[in-house]
């Protein structure tokens, strides 16, 4: 029976592919890491060709080891790291420069100029975003300005730009499709989320030629087919691409948060909390972003979003930079060896603070150290710090929504930490629900592909496919620790002068 769905989940540090049955069961998966480049402090880059190769190889390996014939795959869905900006030649597909990763802060000074110039309200009204180096638009401007000849070539129509979804679509379809789905378009700071189109005034403000940008499309439907001759995917030629979404919207979809008021948090390289607000965009009064969740069948679902720039990456920092742990799971084990954090707090603002603080100049801060501090205390502080920043986001969401949340659905690699999930439930005072399969980003992309291919007629049909997971109920009042966290947070803010 032709009811398998292939999800390509292109992340910040690795590319994955997962083959699902229509019930969400994982048939096979493959994951291939790729290099991170840090040419200057606060700068983060990827090699576009290495990123692409890792994704294509992961897809090929996933299908090969599954034993499923390519003809049994109903469709392919894409999920991707958002805001990462790329530029390539229209005729050859050759990248022009490295990709500027979403974490990169190289355009912070220009964003400060936009704020000081009084453009914040105009940008927020159209895009739901705030001027910040996080978003793609200022990265496009940087590429045009800093790469010799790029602006002239772009204006002549020789170059194209896009986020990772566009880069994958372009290459998977053999250069036939230059498009970007609504959930990725809305993260550029160039897209009018009400009209669902590129905004001429914003493109002029950021000096980005409109003809350079990909075509905006809904998140489910005909997005092309895998072309003949795509490296590693020769066997998949002709398989339709039927769904695409930025990783966080894909996770919200995969969690089955189809009703207004439902929300999820993904614990990945960063933390991302999204609240479904229905077909009406809600303007945040608490430093959150208003975005498009997805567009399906002519209807648009909006979300409120907040983000923690460094979550799982703080655990990687303990492992790779400090050498305190050998593998990520050691952090969880060490955290449970001590009864408390010993007064140690880690604010992982390595690349600034996201919502609701929006401090591009904040930096990572470790406070409360004594001669009695051990690596177990620091590991516990890292996990607690992720939970504290998530609690900050959800408090802002409750302020915008006007009511307390009833539960939090969680996913992402770091959500496997029982310690952190229990601590999160204690902080929030509500149940934390983790699904049986935590790879909900990939599952969301698969679901969008299934809808686009006609496997289901509506999102509501998918809800019954979701397997139950584990629920963490609040056990302890953490208000005292939370108050101390806020003191540590203030130490990290505005570390560098603007």
GROMACS .gro file of C-alpha atoms in nm:
model
  498
    1UNK     CA    1   0.000   0.000   0.000
    2UNK     CA    2   0.125   0.348  -0.087
    3UNK     CA    3   0.098   0.513   0.254
    4UNK     CA    4   0.455   0.589   0.363
    5UNK     CA    5   0.568   0.949   0.413
    6UNK     CA    6   0.929   1.070   0.396
    7UNK     CA    7   1.023   1.371   0.607
    8UNK     CA    8   1.344   1.564   0.547
    9UNK     CA    9   1.428   1.753   0.865
   10UNK     CA   10   1.714   1.991   0.795
   11UNK     CA   11   1.841   2.128   1.129
   12UNK     CA   12   2.108   2.364   1.253
   13UNK     CA   13   2.372   2.103   1.330
   14UNK     CA   14   2.257   1.798   1.134
   15UNK     CA   15   2.027   1.680   0.858
   16UNK     CA   16   1.782   1.401   0.923
   17UNK     CA   17   1.540   1.192   0.727
   18UNK     CA   18   1.261   0.985   0.879
   19UNK     CA   19   1.024   0.748   0.702
   20UNK     CA   20   0.685   0.723   0.871
   21UNK     CA   21   0.376   0.513   0.830
   22UNK     CA   22   0.048   0.706   0.820
   23UNK     CA   23   0.006   0.629   1.192
   24UNK     CA   24   0.325   0.809   1.279
   25UNK     CA   25   0.531   0.497   1.335
   26UNK     CA   26   0.899   0.539   1.249
   27UNK     CA   27   1.006   0.285   0.989
   28UNK     CA   28   1.363   0.408   0.959
   29UNK     CA   29   1.571   0.718   1.014
   30UNK     CA   30   1.912   0.857   0.933
   31UNK     CA   31   2.103   1.156   1.063
   32UNK     CA   32   2.419   1.318   0.929
   33UNK     CA   33   2.593   1.607   1.107
   34UNK     CA   34   2.768   1.889   0.925
   35UNK     CA   35   3.020   2.157   1.014
   36UNK     CA   36   2.961   2.483   1.199
   37UNK     CA   37   3.176   2.781   1.107
   38UNK     CA   38   3.246   3.074   1.342
   39UNK     CA   39   3.457   3.325   1.144
   40UNK     CA   40   3.420   3.596   1.410
   41UNK     CA   41   3.268   3.619   1.760
   42UNK     CA   42   2.890   3.612   1.724
   43UNK     CA   43   2.906   3.500   1.360
   44UNK     CA   44   2.774   3.158   1.251
   45UNK     CA   45   2.792   3.014   0.898
   46UNK     CA   46   2.721   2.691   0.709
   47UNK     CA   47   2.863   2.561   0.384
   48UNK     CA   48   2.549   2.534   0.162
   49UNK     CA   49   2.685   2.240  -0.037
   50UNK     CA   50   2.781   2.044   0.274
   51UNK     CA   51   2.437   2.116   0.423
   52UNK     CA   52   2.265   1.997   0.104
   53UNK     CA   53   2.483   1.687   0.070
   54UNK     CA   54   2.414   1.586   0.429
   55UNK     CA   55   2.039   1.610   0.368
   56UNK     CA   56   2.045   1.416   0.043
   57UNK     CA   57   2.265   1.142   0.190
   58UNK     CA   58   2.042   1.116   0.498
   59UNK     CA   59   1.734   1.075   0.276
   60UNK     CA   60   1.902   0.807   0.063
   61UNK     CA   61   2.025   0.614   0.365
   62UNK     CA   62   1.688   0.632   0.538
   63UNK     CA   63   1.501   0.487   0.240
   64UNK     CA   64   1.769   0.230   0.160
   65UNK     CA   65   1.774   0.080   0.509
   66UNK     CA   66   1.392   0.082   0.538
   67UNK     CA   67   1.330  -0.182   0.276
   68UNK     CA   68   1.040   0.027   0.146
   69UNK     CA   69   1.025   0.068  -0.230
   70UNK     CA   70   1.031   0.432  -0.349
   71UNK     CA   71   0.701   0.369  -0.527
   72UNK     CA   72   0.536   0.311  -0.187
   73UNK     CA   73   0.619   0.663  -0.068
   74UNK     CA   74   0.315   0.886  -0.097
   75UNK     CA   75   0.505   1.209  -0.068
   76UNK     CA   76   0.795   1.405   0.080
   77UNK     CA   77   0.763   1.677   0.343
   78UNK     CA   78   1.032   1.933   0.428
   79UNK     CA   79   1.110   2.091   0.763
   80UNK     CA   80   1.402   2.327   0.807
   81UNK     CA   81   1.602   2.553   1.031
   82UNK     CA   82   1.446   2.894   0.974
   83UNK     CA   83   1.594   3.242   0.906
   84UNK     CA   84   1.920   3.102   0.770
   85UNK     CA   85   1.993   3.297   0.450
   86UNK     CA   86   2.153   3.164   0.132
   87UNK     CA   87   2.239   3.302  -0.212
   88UNK     CA   88   2.312   3.107  -0.530
   89UNK     CA   89   2.352   3.144  -0.906
   90UNK     CA   90   2.031   3.101  -1.103
   91UNK     CA   91   2.193   2.926  -1.399
   92UNK     CA   92   2.433   2.693  -1.220
   93UNK     CA   93   2.288   2.655  -0.870
   94UNK     CA   94   2.634   2.728  -0.731
   95UNK     CA   95   2.624   2.897  -0.387
   96UNK     CA   96   2.761   3.250  -0.362
   97UNK     CA   97   2.918   3.270  -0.020
   98UNK     CA   98   2.834   3.070   0.288
   99UNK     CA   99   2.488   3.053   0.445
  100UNK     CA  100   2.438   3.302   0.728
  101UNK     CA  101   2.282   3.102   1.012
  102UNK     CA  102   1.983   3.222   1.213
  103UNK     CA  103   2.200   3.249   1.526
  104UNK     CA  104   2.441   3.493   1.359
  105UNK     CA  105   2.452   3.846   1.502
  106UNK     CA  106   2.657   4.021   1.232
  107UNK     CA  107   2.366   4.252   1.136
  108UNK     CA  108   2.290   4.365   1.491
  109UNK     CA  109   2.424   4.716   1.429
  110UNK     CA  110   2.197   4.766   1.126
  111UNK     CA  111   1.897   4.645   1.327
  112UNK     CA  112   1.984   4.897   1.598
  113UNK     CA  113   1.983   5.165   1.330
  114UNK     CA  114   1.635   5.056   1.221
  115UNK     CA  115   1.509   5.081   1.577
  116UNK     CA  116   1.666   5.420   1.632
  117UNK     CA  117   1.528   5.534   1.298
  118UNK     CA  118   1.174   5.471   1.423
  119UNK     CA  119   1.092   5.176   1.196
  120UNK     CA  120   0.999   4.925   1.468
  121UNK     CA  121   0.623   4.987   1.464
  122UNK     CA  122   0.599   4.981   1.084
  123UNK     CA  123   0.793   4.654   1.065
  124UNK     CA  124   0.588   4.497   1.344
  125UNK     CA  125   0.254   4.604   1.190
  126UNK     CA  126   0.325   4.426   0.862
  127UNK     CA  127   0.545   4.134   0.964
  128UNK     CA  128   0.465   4.067   1.331
  129UNK     CA  129   0.841   4.082   1.396
  130UNK     CA  130   1.083   4.322   1.559
  131UNK     CA  131   1.402   4.454   1.397
  132UNK     CA  132   1.657   4.190   1.497
  133UNK     CA  133   1.958   4.019   1.345
  134UNK     CA  134   1.771   3.690   1.398
  135UNK     CA  135   1.564   3.733   1.082
  136UNK     CA  136   1.664   3.671   0.720
  137UNK     CA  137   1.604   4.011   0.562
  138UNK     CA  138   1.909   4.184   0.708
  139UNK     CA  139   2.119   3.878   0.624
  140UNK     CA  140   2.015   3.908   0.257
  141UNK     CA  141   2.119   4.275   0.269
  142UNK     CA  142   2.457   4.178   0.415
  143UNK     CA  143   2.520   3.922   0.141
  144UNK     CA  144   2.437   4.179  -0.127
  145UNK     CA  145   2.657   4.444   0.030
  146UNK     CA  146   2.958   4.239   0.133
  147UNK     CA  147   3.007   3.991  -0.151
  148UNK     CA  148   3.173   4.171  -0.445
  149UNK     CA  149   2.937   4.219  -0.739
  150UNK     CA  150   2.645   4.043  -0.570
  151UNK     CA  151   2.401   4.337  -0.574
  152UNK     CA  152   2.464   4.411  -0.942
  153UNK     CA  153   2.422   4.042  -1.033
  154UNK     CA  154   2.105   4.009  -0.824
  155UNK     CA  155   1.948   4.313  -0.990
  156UNK     CA  156   2.027   4.160  -1.331
  157UNK     CA  157   1.844   3.844  -1.228
  158UNK     CA  158   2.155   3.627  -1.218
  159UNK     CA  159   2.128   3.536  -0.848
  160UNK     CA  160   1.855   3.394  -0.628
  161UNK     CA  161   1.815   3.395  -0.253
  162UNK     CA  162   1.615   3.199  -0.002
  163UNK     CA  163   1.598   3.028   0.330
  164UNK     CA  164   1.684   2.660   0.367
  165UNK     CA  165   1.341   2.544   0.245
  166UNK     CA  166   1.399   2.732  -0.083
  167UNK     CA  167   1.751   2.592  -0.118
  168UNK     CA  168   1.623   2.236  -0.071
  169UNK     CA  169   1.326   2.281  -0.306
  170UNK     CA  170   1.548   2.432  -0.574
  171UNK     CA  171   1.794   2.144  -0.561
  172UNK     CA  172   1.542   1.862  -0.516
  173UNK     CA  173   1.346   1.979  -0.821
  174UNK     CA  174   1.654   2.032  -1.035
  175UNK     CA  175   1.619   2.411  -1.032
  176UNK     CA  176   1.255   2.411  -1.144
  177UNK     CA  177   1.099   2.547  -0.823
  178UNK     CA  178   1.209   2.868  -0.651
  179UNK     CA  179   0.950   2.898  -0.376
  180UNK     CA  180   0.916   2.940  -0.002
  181UNK     CA  181   0.623   2.842   0.219
  182UNK     CA  182   0.435   3.097   0.431
  183UNK     CA  183   0.586   2.980   0.759
  184UNK     CA  184   0.937   3.054   0.629
  185UNK     CA  185   0.846   3.371   0.439
  186UNK     CA  186   0.706   3.525   0.755
  187UNK     CA  187   1.044   3.497   0.928
  188UNK     CA  188   1.232   3.722   0.687
  189UNK     CA  189   1.114   4.070   0.804
  190UNK     CA  190   1.012   4.132   0.440
  191UNK     CA  191   0.674   3.954   0.429
  192UNK     CA  192   0.331   4.104   0.497
  193UNK     CA  193   0.161   3.834   0.704
  194UNK     CA  194  -0.185   3.987   0.644
  195UNK     CA  195  -0.161   4.008   0.264
  196UNK     CA  196   0.067   3.704   0.244
  197UNK     CA  197   0.306   3.867  -0.002
  198UNK     CA  198   0.645   4.036  -0.012
  199UNK     CA  199   0.618   4.398   0.091
  200UNK     CA  200   0.763   4.655  -0.148
  201UNK     CA  201   0.829   4.917   0.122
  202UNK     CA  202   1.016   4.673   0.346
  203UNK     CA  203   1.222   4.543   0.056
  204UNK     CA  204   1.315   4.902  -0.025
  205UNK     CA  205   1.402   4.973   0.340
  206UNK     CA  206   1.631   4.670   0.360
  207UNK     CA  207   1.760   4.723   0.005
  208UNK     CA  208   1.657   4.376  -0.111
  209UNK     CA  209   1.533   4.343  -0.474
  210UNK     CA  210   1.188   4.180  -0.482
  211UNK     CA  211   1.263   3.981  -0.797
  212UNK     CA  212   1.539   3.803  -0.607
  213UNK     CA  213   1.296   3.648  -0.359
  214UNK     CA  214   1.122   3.308  -0.387
  215UNK     CA  215   0.753   3.269  -0.470
  216UNK     CA  216   0.537   3.244  -0.152
  217UNK     CA  217   0.327   2.924  -0.136
  218UNK     CA  218   0.096   2.744   0.107
  219UNK     CA  219   0.239   2.471   0.328
  220UNK     CA  220   0.069   2.174   0.166
  221UNK     CA  221   0.007   2.088  -0.196
  222UNK     CA  222   0.203   2.046  -0.518
  223UNK     CA  223   0.556   2.173  -0.452
  224UNK     CA  224   0.720   1.984  -0.737
  225UNK     CA  225   0.877   1.638  -0.773
  226UNK     CA  226   1.225   1.505  -0.707
  227UNK     CA  227   1.410   1.551  -1.035
  228UNK     CA  228   1.615   1.301  -1.230
  229UNK     CA  229   1.984   1.322  -1.147
  230UNK     CA  230   1.961   1.459  -0.793
  231UNK     CA  231   2.275   1.321  -0.622
  232UNK     CA  232   2.208   1.018  -0.398
  233UNK     CA  233   1.832   1.027  -0.477
  234UNK     CA  234   1.824   0.868  -0.821
  235UNK     CA  235   1.584   0.600  -0.692
  236UNK     CA  236   1.342   0.866  -0.565
  237UNK     CA  237   1.308   1.054  -0.894
  238UNK     CA  238   0.944   1.142  -0.955
  239UNK     CA  239   0.833   1.122  -0.590
  240UNK     CA  240   0.617   1.430  -0.520
  241UNK     CA  241   0.709   1.698  -0.265
  242UNK     CA  242   0.376   1.780  -0.101
  243UNK     CA  243   0.448   1.971   0.220
  244UNK     CA  244   0.693   2.216   0.373
  245UNK     CA  245   0.719   2.423   0.690
  246UNK     CA  246   0.975   2.589   0.910
  247UNK     CA  247   1.078   2.349   1.183
  248UNK     CA  248   0.883   2.514   1.465
  249UNK     CA  249   0.555   2.542   1.278
  250UNK     CA  250   0.606   2.183   1.163
  251UNK     CA  251   0.647   2.077   1.527
  252UNK     CA  252   0.326   2.261   1.627
  253UNK     CA  253   0.146   2.081   1.347
  254UNK     CA  254   0.303   1.749   1.441
  255UNK     CA  255   0.190   1.796   1.801
  256UNK     CA  256  -0.169   1.822   1.679
  257UNK     CA  257  -0.208   2.179   1.809
  258UNK     CA  258  -0.479   2.259   1.557
  259UNK     CA  259  -0.710   2.449   1.795
  260UNK     CA  260  -0.662   2.807   1.923
  261UNK     CA  261  -0.508   2.808   2.270
  262UNK     CA  262  -0.296   2.496   2.221
  263UNK     CA  263   0.080   2.537   2.246
  264UNK     CA  264   0.407   2.346   2.233
  265UNK     CA  265   0.773   2.399   2.313
  266UNK     CA  266   1.055   2.242   2.114
  267UNK     CA  267   1.382   2.183   2.299
  268UNK     CA  268   1.645   2.179   2.027
  269UNK     CA  269   1.952   2.388   1.956
  270UNK     CA  270   1.723   2.670   2.065
  271UNK     CA  271   1.387   2.660   2.242
  272UNK     CA  272   1.077   2.765   2.054
  273UNK     CA  273   0.733   2.810   2.205
  274UNK     CA  274   0.435   2.851   1.972
  275UNK     CA  275   0.071   2.923   2.062
  276UNK     CA  276  -0.204   2.867   1.806
  277UNK     CA  277  -0.423   3.182   1.788
  278UNK     CA  278  -0.650   3.066   1.504
  279UNK     CA  279  -0.728   3.260   1.187
  280UNK     CA  280  -0.676   3.599   1.354
  281UNK     CA  281  -0.324   3.737   1.407
  282UNK     CA  282  -0.272   3.861   1.765
  283UNK     CA  283  -0.042   4.158   1.818
  284UNK     CA  284   0.176   4.083   2.120
  285UNK     CA  285   0.209   4.334   2.402
  286UNK     CA  286   0.478   4.128   2.573
  287UNK     CA  287   0.768   4.101   2.332
  288UNK     CA  288   0.646   3.797   2.139
  289UNK     CA  289   0.629   3.755   1.763
  290UNK     CA  290   0.316   3.720   1.552
  291UNK     CA  291   0.372   3.470   1.270
  292UNK     CA  292   0.196   3.245   1.025
  293UNK     CA  293   0.167   2.888   1.147
  294UNK     CA  294   0.054   2.743   0.815
  295UNK     CA  295  -0.161   2.808   0.514
  296UNK     CA  296  -0.393   2.527   0.405
  297UNK     CA  297  -0.670   2.537   0.147
  298UNK     CA  298  -0.690   2.914   0.139
  299UNK     CA  299  -0.710   2.948   0.519
  300UNK     CA  300  -0.428   3.082   0.734
  301UNK     CA  301  -0.352   2.982   1.094
  302UNK     CA  302  -0.156   3.236   1.299
  303UNK     CA  303   0.064   3.184   1.603
  304UNK     CA  304   0.237   3.374   1.879
  305UNK     CA  305   0.599   3.269   1.910
  306UNK     CA  306   0.884   3.318   2.149
  307UNK     CA  307   1.236   3.182   2.119
  308UNK     CA  308   1.537   3.099   2.333
  309UNK     CA  309   1.841   3.126   2.108
  310UNK     CA  310   2.059   2.880   2.302
  311UNK     CA  311   1.906   2.574   2.468
  312UNK     CA  312   2.051   2.241   2.357
  313UNK     CA  313   2.352   2.436   2.233
  314UNK     CA  314   2.434   2.519   2.597
  315UNK     CA  315   2.465   2.146   2.663
  316UNK     CA  316   2.687   2.116   2.355
  317UNK     CA  317   2.898   2.399   2.500
  318UNK     CA  318   2.948   2.203   2.823
  319UNK     CA  319   3.056   1.903   2.617
  320UNK     CA  320   3.261   2.051   2.333
  321UNK     CA  321   3.404   2.376   2.470
  322UNK     CA  322   3.444   2.301   2.841
  323UNK     CA  323   3.479   1.924   2.831
  324UNK     CA  324   3.266   1.882   3.145
  325UNK     CA  325   3.070   1.596   2.990
  326UNK     CA  326   3.142   1.335   2.724
  327UNK     CA  327   2.791   1.305   2.583
  328UNK     CA  328   2.467   1.502   2.621
  329UNK     CA  329   2.303   1.239   2.842
  330UNK     CA  330   2.579   1.292   3.102
  331UNK     CA  331   2.429   1.633   3.176
  332UNK     CA  332   2.101   1.477   3.292
  333UNK     CA  333   2.280   1.214   3.501
  334UNK     CA  334   2.505   1.467   3.675
  335UNK     CA  335   2.217   1.707   3.741
  336UNK     CA  336   2.039   1.440   3.943
  337UNK     CA  337   2.348   1.368   4.154
  338UNK     CA  338   2.306   1.694   4.350
  339UNK     CA  339   1.999   1.796   4.556
  340UNK     CA  340   1.993   2.150   4.413
  341UNK     CA  341   2.194   2.387   4.196
  342UNK     CA  342   2.412   2.507   4.483
  343UNK     CA  343   2.320   2.865   4.402
  344UNK     CA  344   2.461   2.841   4.047
  345UNK     CA  345   2.267   2.990   3.754
  346UNK     CA  346   2.360   2.975   3.385
  347UNK     CA  347   2.211   3.227   3.144
  348UNK     CA  348   2.295   3.085   2.801
  349UNK     CA  349   2.281   3.417   2.613
  350UNK     CA  350   2.579   3.322   2.396
  351UNK     CA  351   2.425   3.496   2.093
  352UNK     CA  352   2.199   3.740   2.275
  353UNK     CA  353   1.852   3.699   2.425
  354UNK     CA  354   1.537   3.637   2.223
  355UNK     CA  355   1.177   3.688   2.331
  356UNK     CA  356   1.053   3.841   2.549
  357UNK     CA  357   1.378   4.030   2.627
  358UNK     CA  358   1.519   4.100   2.276
  359UNK     CA  359   1.866   4.200   2.387
  360UNK     CA  360   2.110   4.151   2.098
  361UNK     CA  361   2.400   4.253   2.321
  362UNK     CA  362   2.341   4.019   2.615
  363UNK     CA  363   2.603   3.749   2.667
  364UNK     CA  364   2.625   3.417   2.846
  365UNK     CA  365   2.663   3.447   3.221
  366UNK     CA  366   2.747   3.194   3.494
  367UNK     CA  367   2.686   3.326   3.846
  368UNK     CA  368   2.688   3.194   4.201
  369UNK     CA  369   3.014   3.000   4.184
  370UNK     CA  370   3.188   2.898   4.508
  371UNK     CA  371   3.473   2.665   4.595
  372UNK     CA  372   3.206   2.404   4.656
  373UNK     CA  373   3.070   2.426   4.300
  374UNK     CA  374   3.109   2.104   4.099
  375UNK     CA  375   3.044   2.018   3.739
  376UNK     CA  376   2.721   1.855   3.856
  377UNK     CA  377   2.597   2.194   3.980
  378UNK     CA  378   2.690   2.355   3.648
  379UNK     CA  379   2.515   2.081   3.450
  380UNK     CA  380   2.205   2.122   3.664
  381UNK     CA  381   2.220   2.499   3.615
  382UNK     CA  382   2.234   2.451   3.237
  383UNK     CA  383   1.920   2.235   3.234
  384UNK     CA  384   1.739   2.461   3.479
  385UNK     CA  385   1.837   2.765   3.270
  386UNK     CA  386   1.660   2.619   2.967
  387UNK     CA  387   1.345   2.564   3.176
  388UNK     CA  388   1.362   2.917   3.322
  389UNK     CA  389   1.386   3.080   2.980
  390UNK     CA  390   1.092   2.873   2.860
  391UNK     CA  391   0.892   2.983   3.163
  392UNK     CA  392   0.971   3.346   3.072
  393UNK     CA  393   0.825   3.288   2.726
  394UNK     CA  394   0.510   3.121   2.853
  395UNK     CA  395   0.450   3.397   3.109
  396UNK     CA  396   0.455   3.644   2.819
  397UNK     CA  397   0.211   3.427   2.623
  398UNK     CA  398  -0.025   3.408   2.917
  399UNK     CA  399  -0.014   3.786   2.934
  400UNK     CA  400  -0.111   3.818   2.567
  401UNK     CA  401  -0.374   3.544   2.585
  402UNK     CA  402  -0.526   3.677   2.908
  403UNK     CA  403  -0.542   3.337   3.075
  404UNK     CA  404  -0.312   3.069   3.220
  405UNK     CA  405  -0.217   2.777   3.001
  406UNK     CA  406  -0.364   2.438   3.082
  407UNK     CA  407  -0.079   2.217   2.961
  408UNK     CA  408   0.243   2.230   2.760
  409UNK     CA  409   0.322   1.984   2.482
  410UNK     CA  410   0.696   1.929   2.436
  411UNK     CA  411   0.928   1.776   2.181
  412UNK     CA  412   1.282   1.801   2.045
  413UNK     CA  413   1.601   1.620   2.135
  414UNK     CA  414   1.648   1.775   2.481
  415UNK     CA  415   1.291   1.688   2.583
  416UNK     CA  416   1.413   1.334   2.656
  417UNK     CA  417   1.558   1.479   2.980
  418UNK     CA  418   1.324   1.357   3.255
  419UNK     CA  419   1.492   1.593   3.500
  420UNK     CA  420   1.432   1.901   3.285
  421UNK     CA  421   1.074   1.810   3.193
  422UNK     CA  422   0.983   1.759   3.559
  423UNK     CA  423   1.153   2.088   3.650
  424UNK     CA  424   0.958   2.258   3.371
  425UNK     CA  425   0.629   2.126   3.508
  426UNK     CA  426   0.723   2.246   3.858
  427UNK     CA  427   0.805   2.595   3.726
  428UNK     CA  428   0.485   2.630   3.524
  429UNK     CA  429   0.250   2.457   3.765
  430UNK     CA  430   0.081   2.267   3.478
  431UNK     CA  431   0.129   1.923   3.322
  432UNK     CA  432   0.403   1.883   3.063
  433UNK     CA  433   0.310   1.631   2.793
  434UNK     CA  434   0.577   1.453   2.589
  435UNK     CA  435   0.457   1.235   2.298
  436UNK     CA  436   0.573   0.881   2.247
  437UNK     CA  437   0.769   0.992   1.940
  438UNK     CA  438   0.946   1.322   2.016
  439UNK     CA  439   1.044   1.385   1.653
  440UNK     CA  440   0.730   1.589   1.598
  441UNK     CA  441   0.904   1.834   1.364
  442UNK     CA  442   0.959   1.558   1.111
  443UNK     CA  443   0.615   1.413   1.178
  444UNK     CA  444   0.459   1.755   1.116
  445UNK     CA  445   0.636   1.779   0.780
  446UNK     CA  446   0.515   1.428   0.699
  447UNK     CA  447   0.158   1.522   0.794
  448UNK     CA  448   0.165   1.828   0.568
  449UNK     CA  449   0.289   1.605   0.287
  450UNK     CA  450   0.014   1.353   0.358
  451UNK     CA  451  -0.250   1.625   0.338
  452UNK     CA  452  -0.100   1.757   0.016
  453UNK     CA  453  -0.102   1.407  -0.134
  454UNK     CA  454  -0.462   1.340  -0.027
  455UNK     CA  455  -0.379   1.078   0.237
  456UNK     CA  456  -0.598   1.275   0.478
  457UNK     CA  457  -0.871   1.528   0.400
  458UNK     CA  458  -0.821   1.750   0.703
  459UNK     CA  459  -0.582   1.797   0.999
  460UNK     CA  460  -0.849   1.664   1.234
  461UNK     CA  461  -0.819   1.323   1.071
  462UNK     CA  462  -0.456   1.311   1.178
  463UNK     CA  463  -0.524   1.357   1.552
  464UNK     CA  464  -0.628   0.996   1.596
  465UNK     CA  465  -0.294   0.880   1.459
  466UNK     CA  466  -0.098   1.036   1.749
  467UNK     CA  467   0.029   0.784   2.004
  468UNK     CA  468   0.009   0.872   2.377
  469UNK     CA  469   0.328   0.960   2.560
  470UNK     CA  470   0.439   1.063   2.910
  471UNK     CA  471   0.294   1.334   3.133
  472UNK     CA  472   0.493   1.520   3.401
  473UNK     CA  473   0.274   1.666   3.677
  474UNK     CA  474   0.393   1.953   3.902
  475UNK     CA  475   0.541   1.833   4.232
  476UNK     CA  476   0.736   2.123   4.385
  477UNK     CA  477   0.700   2.501   4.408
  478UNK     CA  478   0.999   2.661   4.229
  479UNK     CA  479   0.906   3.028   4.278
  480UNK     CA  480   1.207   3.099   4.502
  481UNK     CA  481   1.454   2.961   4.248
  482UNK     CA  482   1.271   3.146   3.970
  483UNK     CA  483   1.318   3.478   4.151
  484UNK     CA  484   1.692   3.411   4.180
  485UNK     CA  485   1.704   3.325   3.811
  486UNK     CA  486   1.571   3.670   3.726
  487UNK     CA  487   1.860   3.827   3.918
  488UNK     CA  488   2.107   3.622   3.715
  489UNK     CA  489   1.925   3.718   3.395
  490UNK     CA  490   1.970   4.088   3.469
  491UNK     CA  491   2.347   4.032   3.502
  492UNK     CA  492   2.357   3.898   3.144
  493UNK     CA  493   2.162   4.180   2.980
  494UNK     CA  494   2.329   4.457   2.779
  495UNK     CA  495   2.675   4.313   2.845
  496UNK     CA  496   2.809   4.509   2.550
  497UNK     CA  497   2.720   4.871   2.481
  498UNK     CA  498   2.511   4.930   2.170
   0.00000   0.00000   0.00000
